[in-house]
PDB file of C-alpha atoms (C1' of nucleotides) in Angstrom:
ATOM      1  CA  MET A   1     136.204 309.158 -62.417  1.00  0.00           C
ATOM      2  CA  LEU A   2     136.554 311.911 -64.983  1.00  0.00           C
ATOM      3  CA  GLU A   3     133.900 310.283 -67.112  1.00  0.00           C
ATOM      4  CA  TRP A   4     131.634 309.804 -64.125  1.00  0.00           C
ATOM      5  CA  LEU A   5     131.869 313.495 -63.357  1.00  0.00           C
ATOM      6  CA  LYS A   6     130.524 314.343 -66.792  1.00  0.00           C
ATOM      7  CA  GLU A   7     127.093 313.192 -65.687  1.00  0.00           C
ATOM      8  CA  PRO A   8     126.812 313.496 -61.920  1.00  0.00           C
ATOM      9  CA  GLU A   9     123.022 313.071 -61.916  1.00  0.00           C
ATOM     10  CA  ILE A  10     123.322 309.692 -63.608  1.00  0.00           C
ATOM     11  CA  ASN A  11     126.412 308.377 -61.891  1.00  0.00           C
ATOM     12  CA  PHE A  12     125.860 309.660 -58.368  1.00  0.00           C
ATOM     13  CA  PRO A  13     122.115 309.642 -57.793  1.00  0.00           C
ATOM     14  CA  GLU A  14     122.577 309.118 -54.061  1.00  0.00           C
ATOM     15  CA  GLN A  15     124.031 312.524 -53.581  1.00  0.00           C
ATOM     16  CA  LEU A  16     120.660 314.056 -54.373  1.00  0.00           C
ATOM     17  CA  GLN A  17     119.433 312.996 -50.943  1.00  0.00           C
ATOM     18  CA  HIS A  18     121.972 315.325 -49.356  1.00  0.00           C
ATOM     19  CA  ALA A  19     122.914 318.011 -51.834  1.00  0.00           C
ATOM     20  CA  GLY A  20     122.790 319.179 -55.430  1.00  0.00           C
ATOM     21  CA  PHE A  21     125.504 319.135 -58.041  1.00  0.00           C
ATOM     22  CA  GLU A  22     126.332 322.826 -58.311  1.00  0.00           C
ATOM     23  CA  HIS A  23     129.844 322.219 -57.035  1.00  0.00           C
ATOM     24  CA  GLY A  24     130.178 318.672 -58.313  1.00  0.00           C
ATOM     25  CA  VAL A  25     130.352 315.436 -56.379  1.00  0.00           C
ATOM     26  CA  CYS A  26     131.782 314.848 -52.930  1.00  0.00           C
ATOM     27  CA  VAL A  27     134.671 312.518 -52.230  1.00  0.00           C
ATOM     28  CA  GLY A  28     132.640 309.940 -50.362  1.00  0.00           C
ATOM     29  CA  GLN A  29     130.321 309.374 -53.313  1.00  0.00           C
ATOM     30  CA  ILE A  30     133.199 308.931 -55.685  1.00  0.00           C
ATOM     31  CA  GLN A  31     134.960 306.603 -53.305  1.00  0.00           C
ATOM     32  CA  ALA A  32     131.932 304.342 -52.924  1.00  0.00           C
ATOM     33  CA  LYS A  33     131.606 304.022 -56.671  1.00  0.00           C
ATOM     34  CA  ALA A  34     135.320 303.528 -57.279  1.00  0.00           C
ATOM     35  CA  GLY A  35     135.686 300.707 -54.797  1.00  0.00           C
ATOM     36  CA  LEU A  36     139.020 302.019 -53.557  1.00  0.00           C
ATOM     37  CA  THR A  37     139.925 303.231 -50.120  1.00  0.00           C
ATOM     38  CA  GLN A  38     139.200 306.736 -48.966  1.00  0.00           C
ATOM     39  CA  SER A  39     142.854 307.691 -48.898  1.00  0.00           C
ATOM     40  CA  THR A  40     143.465 306.485 -52.420  1.00  0.00           C
ATOM     41  CA  VAL A  41     140.500 308.337 -53.855  1.00  0.00           C
ATOM     42  CA  SER A  42     141.365 311.473 -51.976  1.00  0.00           C
ATOM     43  CA  GLU A  43     144.875 311.370 -53.343  1.00  0.00           C
ATOM     44  CA  TYR A  44     143.660 310.752 -56.904  1.00  0.00           C
ATOM     45  CA  LEU A  45     141.324 313.691 -56.748  1.00  0.00           C
ATOM     46  CA  SER A  46     143.980 316.022 -55.440  1.00  0.00           C
ATOM     47  CA  ILE A  47     146.317 314.950 -58.227  1.00  0.00           C
ATOM     48  CA  LEU A  48     143.636 315.610 -60.822  1.00  0.00           C
ATOM     49  CA  GLN A  49     143.016 318.943 -59.215  1.00  0.00           C
ATOM     50  CA  ARG A  50     146.676 319.952 -59.272  1.00  0.00           C
ATOM     51  CA  ALA A  51     146.748 318.916 -62.924  1.00  0.00           C
ATOM     52  CA  GLY A  52     143.833 321.264 -63.541  1.00  0.00           C
ATOM     53  CA  PHE A  53     141.278 318.724 -64.695  1.00  0.00           C
ATOM     54  CA  ILE A  54     138.914 319.195 -61.772  1.00  0.00           C
ATOM     55  CA  GLU A  55     138.075 321.963 -59.324  1.00  0.00           C
ATOM     56  CA  ALA A  56     137.461 321.602 -55.615  1.00  0.00           C
ATOM     57  CA  THR A  57     134.926 323.424 -53.510  1.00  0.00           C
ATOM     58  CA  ARG A  58     134.816 322.952 -49.781  1.00  0.00           C
ATOM     59  CA  VAL A  59     131.341 323.202 -48.277  1.00  0.00           C
ATOM     60  CA  GLY A  60     131.307 322.492 -44.588  1.00  0.00           C
ATOM     61  CA  GLN A  61     132.924 319.146 -44.008  1.00  0.00           C
ATOM     62  CA  TRP A  62     132.499 318.081 -47.604  1.00  0.00           C
ATOM     63  CA  THR A  63     134.741 318.676 -50.563  1.00  0.00           C
ATOM     64  CA  TYR A  64     133.029 318.691 -53.923  1.00  0.00           C
ATOM     65  CA  TYR A  65     134.902 318.107 -57.131  1.00  0.00           C
ATOM     66  CA  LYS A  66     133.711 318.991 -60.608  1.00  0.00           C
ATOM     67  CA  ARG A  67     135.249 318.886 -64.025  1.00  0.00           C
ATOM     68  CA  ASN A  68     137.091 321.815 -65.529  1.00  0.00           C
ATOM     69  CA  GLU A  69     136.005 321.400 -69.132  1.00  0.00           C
ATOM     70  CA  GLY A  70     138.478 323.987 -70.327  1.00  0.00           C
ATOM     71  CA  ALA A  71     141.354 321.737 -69.362  1.00  0.00           C
ATOM     72  CA  PHE A  72     140.053 318.932 -71.534  1.00  0.00           C
ATOM     73  CA  GLU A  73     139.603 321.179 -74.523  1.00  0.00           C
ATOM     74  CA  ALA A  74     143.090 322.515 -73.979  1.00  0.00           C
ATOM     75  CA  LEU A  75     144.504 319.002 -73.829  1.00  0.00           C
ATOM     76  CA  SER A  76     142.734 318.030 -77.009  1.00  0.00           C
ATOM     77  CA  LYS A  77     144.066 321.101 -78.770  1.00  0.00           C
ATOM     78  CA  LEU A  78     147.541 320.567 -77.411  1.00  0.00           C
ATOM     79  CA  ILE A  79     147.580 317.098 -78.865  1.00  0.00           C
ATOM     80  CA  GLN A  80     146.350 318.452 -82.148  1.00  0.00           C
ATOM     81  CA  SER A  81     148.909 321.203 -82.405  1.00  0.00           C
ATOM     82  CA  ASN A  82     151.972 319.973 -80.523  1.00  0.00           C
ATOM     83  CA  LEU A  83     151.928 316.227 -80.766  1.00  0.00           C
TER      84      LEU A  83
ATOM     85  CA  MET B   1     160.484 311.285 -80.398  1.00  0.00           C
ATOM     86  CA  LEU B   2     156.993 311.768 -81.763  1.00  0.00           C
ATOM     87  CA  GLU B   3     157.641 315.471 -82.077  1.00  0.00           C
ATOM     88  CA  TRP B   4     161.000 314.874 -83.737  1.00  0.00           C
ATOM     89  CA  LEU B   5     159.340 312.707 -86.342  1.00  0.00           C
ATOM     90  CA  LYS B   6     157.080 315.584 -87.360  1.00  0.00           C
ATOM     91  CA  GLU B   7     160.063 317.252 -89.042  1.00  0.00           C
ATOM     92  CA  PRO B   8     162.628 314.626 -89.992  1.00  0.00           C
ATOM     93  CA  GLU B   9     164.568 317.007 -92.271  1.00  0.00           C
ATOM     94  CA  ILE B  10     165.145 319.388 -89.389  1.00  0.00           C
ATOM     95  CA  ASN B  11     165.696 316.901 -86.587  1.00  0.00           C
ATOM     96  CA  PHE B  12     167.666 314.217 -88.403  1.00  0.00           C
ATOM     97  CA  PRO B  13     169.764 315.997 -91.027  1.00  0.00           C
ATOM     98  CA  GLU B  14     172.444 313.312 -90.876  1.00  0.00           C
ATOM     99  CA  GLN B  15     170.188 310.741 -92.396  1.00  0.00           C
ATOM    100  CA  LEU B  16     170.296 312.642 -95.700  1.00  0.00           C
ATOM    101  CA  GLN B  17     173.814 311.341 -96.268  1.00  0.00           C
ATOM    102  CA  HIS B  18     172.454 307.812 -96.442  1.00  0.00           C
ATOM    103  CA  ALA B  19     168.812 307.945 -97.358  1.00  0.00           C
ATOM    104  CA  GLY B  20     165.715 310.084 -97.775  1.00  0.00           C
ATOM    105  CA  PHE B  21     162.713 310.366 -95.509  1.00  0.00           C
ATOM    106  CA  GLU B  22     160.072 308.582 -97.580  1.00  0.00           C
ATOM    107  CA  HIS B  23     159.712 305.901 -94.936  1.00  0.00           C
ATOM    108  CA  GLY B  24     160.661 308.032 -91.986  1.00  0.00           C
ATOM    109  CA  VAL B  25     163.759 307.882 -89.803  1.00  0.00           C
ATOM    110  CA  CYS B  26     165.822 304.852 -88.905  1.00  0.00           C
ATOM    111  CA  VAL B  27     166.321 303.614 -85.357  1.00  0.00           C
ATOM    112  CA  GLY B  28     169.982 304.527 -85.164  1.00  0.00           C
ATOM    113  CA  GLN B  29     169.304 308.193 -85.896  1.00  0.00           C
ATOM    114  CA  ILE B  30     166.607 308.368 -83.275  1.00  0.00           C
ATOM    115  CA  GLN B  31     168.792 306.600 -80.768  1.00  0.00           C
ATOM    116  CA  ALA B  32     171.683 308.998 -81.243  1.00  0.00           C
ATOM    117  CA  LYS B  33     169.432 311.970 -80.688  1.00  0.00           C
ATOM    118  CA  ALA B  34     167.613 310.442 -77.738  1.00  0.00           C
ATOM    119  CA  GLY B  35     170.758 309.629 -75.806  1.00  0.00           C
ATOM    120  CA  LEU B  36     169.368 306.293 -74.672  1.00  0.00           C
ATOM    121  CA  THR B  37     170.653 302.832 -75.430  1.00  0.00           C
ATOM    122  CA  GLN B  38     169.803 301.010 -78.624  1.00  0.00           C
ATOM    123  CA  SER B  39     167.668 298.463 -76.855  1.00  0.00           C
ATOM    124  CA  THR B  40     165.639 301.086 -75.036  1.00  0.00           C
ATOM    125  CA  VAL B  41     164.946 303.081 -78.176  1.00  0.00           C
ATOM    126  CA  SER B  42     164.067 299.980 -80.131  1.00  0.00           C
ATOM    127  CA  GLU B  43     161.619 298.973 -77.446  1.00  0.00           C
ATOM    128  CA  TYR B  44     160.040 302.427 -77.312  1.00  0.00           C
ATOM    129  CA  LEU B  45     159.541 302.474 -81.032  1.00  0.00           C
ATOM    130  CA  SER B  46     157.945 299.069 -81.117  1.00  0.00           C
ATOM    131  CA  ILE B  47     155.577 300.114 -78.340  1.00  0.00           C
ATOM    132  CA  LEU B  48     154.609 303.240 -80.246  1.00  0.00           C
ATOM    133  CA  GLN B  49     154.097 301.108 -83.298  1.00  0.00           C
ATOM    134  CA  ARG B  50     151.851 298.623 -81.526  1.00  0.00           C
ATOM    135  CA  ALA B  51     149.890 301.567 -80.189  1.00  0.00           C
ATOM    136  CA  GLY B  52     149.435 302.762 -83.758  1.00  0.00           C
ATOM    137  CA  PHE B  53     151.234 306.086 -83.496  1.00  0.00           C
ATOM    138  CA  ILE B  54     154.038 305.207 -85.879  1.00  0.00           C
ATOM    139  CA  GLU B  55     154.547 302.835 -88.809  1.00  0.00           C
ATOM    140  CA  ALA B  56     157.610 300.725 -89.506  1.00  0.00           C
ATOM    141  CA  THR B  57     159.166 299.972 -92.849  1.00  0.00           C
ATOM    142  CA  ARG B  58     162.069 297.583 -93.145  1.00  0.00           C
ATOM    143  CA  VAL B  59     164.548 298.418 -95.900  1.00  0.00           C
ATOM    144  CA  GLY B  60     167.520 296.111 -95.923  1.00  0.00           C
ATOM    145  CA  GLN B  61     169.060 296.128 -92.486  1.00  0.00           C
ATOM    146  CA  TRP B  62     167.358 299.357 -91.519  1.00  0.00           C
ATOM    147  CA  THR B  63     163.964 299.914 -89.989  1.00  0.00           C
ATOM    148  CA  TYR B  64     162.398 303.291 -90.664  1.00  0.00           C
ATOM    149  CA  TYR B  65     159.668 304.713 -88.509  1.00  0.00           C
ATOM    150  CA  LYS B  66     157.282 307.483 -89.453  1.00  0.00           C
ATOM    151  CA  ARG B  67     154.281 309.045 -87.811  1.00  0.00           C
ATOM    152  CA  ASN B  68     150.765 307.859 -88.442  1.00  0.00           C
ATOM    153  CA  GLU B  69     148.992 311.204 -88.324  1.00  0.00           C
ATOM    154  CA  GLY B  70     145.598 309.590 -88.302  1.00  0.00           C
ATOM    155  CA  ALA B  71     146.262 308.137 -84.878  1.00  0.00           C
ATOM    156  CA  PHE B  72     146.940 311.566 -83.427  1.00  0.00           C
ATOM    157  CA  GLU B  73     143.787 313.028 -84.873  1.00  0.00           C
ATOM    158  CA  ALA B  74     141.863 310.062 -83.523  1.00  0.00           C
ATOM    159  CA  LEU B  75     143.350 310.557 -80.075  1.00  0.00           C
ATOM    160  CA  SER B  76     142.518 314.216 -80.079  1.00  0.00           C
ATOM    161  CA  LYS B  77     138.950 313.478 -81.073  1.00  0.00           C
ATOM    162  CA  LEU B  78     138.670 310.684 -78.541  1.00  0.00           C
ATOM    163  CA  ILE B  79     139.658 313.082 -75.796  1.00  0.00           C
ATOM    164  CA  GLN B  80     137.151 315.603 -77.085  1.00  0.00           C
ATOM    165  CA  SER B  81     134.255 313.180 -77.239  1.00  0.00           C
ATOM    166  CA  ASN B  82     134.915 310.572 -74.553  1.00  0.00           C
ATOM    167  CA  LEU B  83     136.889 312.313 -71.866  1.00  0.00           C
TER     168      LEU B  83
ATOM    169  C1'  DT C   1     179.955 281.159 -95.243  1.00  0.00           C
ATOM    170  C1'  DT C   2     182.104 284.535 -92.407  1.00  0.00           C
ATOM    171  C1'  DG C   3     182.216 288.837 -90.480  1.00  0.00           C
ATOM    172  C1'  DG C   4     180.131 293.382 -89.938  1.00  0.00           C
ATOM    173  C1'  DT C   5     176.224 296.370 -89.105  1.00  0.00           C
ATOM    174  C1'  DA C   6     171.347 297.428 -87.731  1.00  0.00           C
ATOM    175  C1'  DT C   7     167.608 296.136 -85.094  1.00  0.00           C
ATOM    176  C1'  DA C   8     164.908 293.199 -81.840  1.00  0.00           C
ATOM    177  C1'  DT C   9     164.238 290.596 -77.742  1.00  0.00           C
ATOM    178  C1'  DC C  10     165.276 288.966 -73.056  1.00  0.00           C
ATOM    179  C1'  DG C  11     166.239 289.208 -68.065  1.00  0.00           C
ATOM    180  C1'  DG C  12     167.077 292.006 -64.331  1.00  0.00           C
ATOM    181  C1'  DG C  13     167.809 296.097 -61.359  1.00  0.00           C
ATOM    182  C1'  DA C  14     166.256 300.887 -60.381  1.00  0.00           C
ATOM    183  C1'  DA C  15     162.717 304.263 -60.321  1.00  0.00           C
ATOM    184  C1'  DA C  16     157.994 305.609 -60.286  1.00  0.00           C
ATOM    185  C1'  DA C  17     153.116 304.912 -59.599  1.00  0.00           C
ATOM    186  C1'  DG C  18     149.353 302.592 -57.243  1.00  0.00           C
ATOM    187  C1'  DT C  19     147.239 301.275 -53.087  1.00  0.00           C
ATOM    188  C1'  DC C  20     146.589 300.577 -48.389  1.00  0.00           C
ATOM    189  C1'  DG C  21     146.046 301.343 -43.139  1.00  0.00           C
ATOM    190  C1'  DA C  22     146.939 304.601 -39.691  1.00  0.00           C
ATOM    191  C1'  DT C  23     146.767 309.063 -38.357  1.00  0.00           C
ATOM    192  C1'  DA C  24     146.068 314.148 -38.781  1.00  0.00           C
ATOM    193  C1'  DT C  25     143.117 318.048 -39.851  1.00  0.00           C
ATOM    194  C1'  DA C  26     138.772 320.441 -40.479  1.00  0.00           C
ATOM    195  C1'  DT C  27     133.951 320.988 -39.593  1.00  0.00           C
ATOM    196  C1'  DT C  28     129.584 320.272 -37.392  1.00  0.00           C
ATOM    197  C1'  DT C  29     126.740 319.101 -33.513  1.00  0.00           C
ATOM    198  C1'  DG C  30     125.573 318.582 -28.825  1.00  0.00           C
TER     199       DG C  30
ATOM    200  C1'  DC D   1     134.961 321.494 -25.349  1.00  0.00           C
ATOM    201  C1'  DA D   2     134.023 316.460 -26.867  1.00  0.00           C
ATOM    202  C1'  DA D   3     132.419 313.316 -30.134  1.00  0.00           C
ATOM    203  C1'  DA D   4     131.229 312.281 -34.810  1.00  0.00           C
ATOM    204  C1'  DT D   5     131.925 312.715 -39.667  1.00  0.00           C
ATOM    205  C1'  DA D   6     134.395 313.951 -44.040  1.00  0.00           C
ATOM    206  C1'  DT D   7     138.608 314.637 -46.086  1.00  0.00           C
ATOM    207  C1'  DA D   8     143.749 314.995 -46.314  1.00  0.00           C
ATOM    208  C1'  DT D   9     148.318 313.415 -45.453  1.00  0.00           C
ATOM    209  C1'  DC D  10     151.953 310.060 -44.171  1.00  0.00           C
ATOM    210  C1'  DG D  11     154.716 305.820 -44.339  1.00  0.00           C
ATOM    211  C1'  DA D  12     155.146 301.368 -46.140  1.00  0.00           C
ATOM    212  C1'  DC D  13     154.417 297.766 -49.362  1.00  0.00           C
ATOM    213  C1'  DT D  14     153.236 296.077 -54.075  1.00  0.00           C
ATOM    214  C1'  DT D  15     152.950 296.549 -58.878  1.00  0.00           C
ATOM    215  C1'  DT D  16     154.257 298.696 -62.989  1.00  0.00           C
ATOM    216  C1'  DT D  17     157.285 301.235 -65.847  1.00  0.00           C
ATOM    217  C1'  DC D  18     161.872 302.637 -67.227  1.00  0.00           C
ATOM    218  C1'  DC D  19     166.248 301.547 -68.768  1.00  0.00           C
ATOM    219  C1'  DC D  20     170.238 298.881 -69.200  1.00  0.00           C
ATOM    220  C1'  DG D  21     173.635 295.114 -70.812  1.00  0.00           C
ATOM    221  C1'  DA D  22     173.790 290.808 -73.052  1.00  0.00           C
ATOM    222  C1'  DT D  23     172.319 288.156 -76.579  1.00  0.00           C
ATOM    223  C1'  DA D  24     169.578 286.860 -80.697  1.00  0.00           C
ATOM    224  C1'  DT D  25     168.059 287.782 -85.332  1.00  0.00           C
ATOM    225  C1'  DA D  26     168.178 289.775 -89.942  1.00  0.00           C
ATOM    226  C1'  DC D  27     170.564 291.511 -93.695  1.00  0.00           C
ATOM    227  C1'  DC D  28     174.577 292.759 -96.413  1.00  0.00           C
ATOM    228  C1'  DA D  29     179.220 292.363 -98.382  1.00  0.00           C
ATOM    229  C1'  DA D  30     183.342 289.959 -99.394  1.00  0.00           C
TER     230       DA D  30
END
DNA sequence: TTGGTATATCGGGAAAAGTCGATATATTTG
DNA sequence: CAAATATATCGACTTTTCCCGATATACCAA
């Protein structure tokens, strides 16, 4: 999912019919692509959010998630310096 | 354990009474510090070895493990480029 | 070769993570 | 407000991981 969210235009072209990608990709799109149930995907995304890797934006009845690139850089640096 | 192995002299001073650190630290030393059973520590180390993060050297009845720094750099870069 | 020490492997029980269906909450629309 | 839609949360079951004791293997010393 994290890799998918690097290129929303390529991985979630269907969303274009409803919205743009300013705030990322909505749960339903990710779920369809993942092939897991709605509850599972929703839980995954909230875990990733709590871990800081993605950010959520609620717009109406949709929740959009997008990557927080800073978290990935920080992880890479943490591995470099601490591990 | 991986962090401990960055500074064997500091984290495993007892080993000096028996051997140096050329090949790393032996399982018994790591086990004592970890506070887990011998079998658990042995299994951990062999997993880390198969994953490429540490290298094993058998000397007599002892097995010494030391870090493979290249693997950590590779992981850091993989996270930077792929994740 | 026998016994002692260090490590590895095996089998199983406990804990954690993954996944689901059912249900709850939030939002929009009529 | 009621129905429809999108997402979140809950409880239960399954799978995986963690960790142990017991045992096997390897090496050394007498």
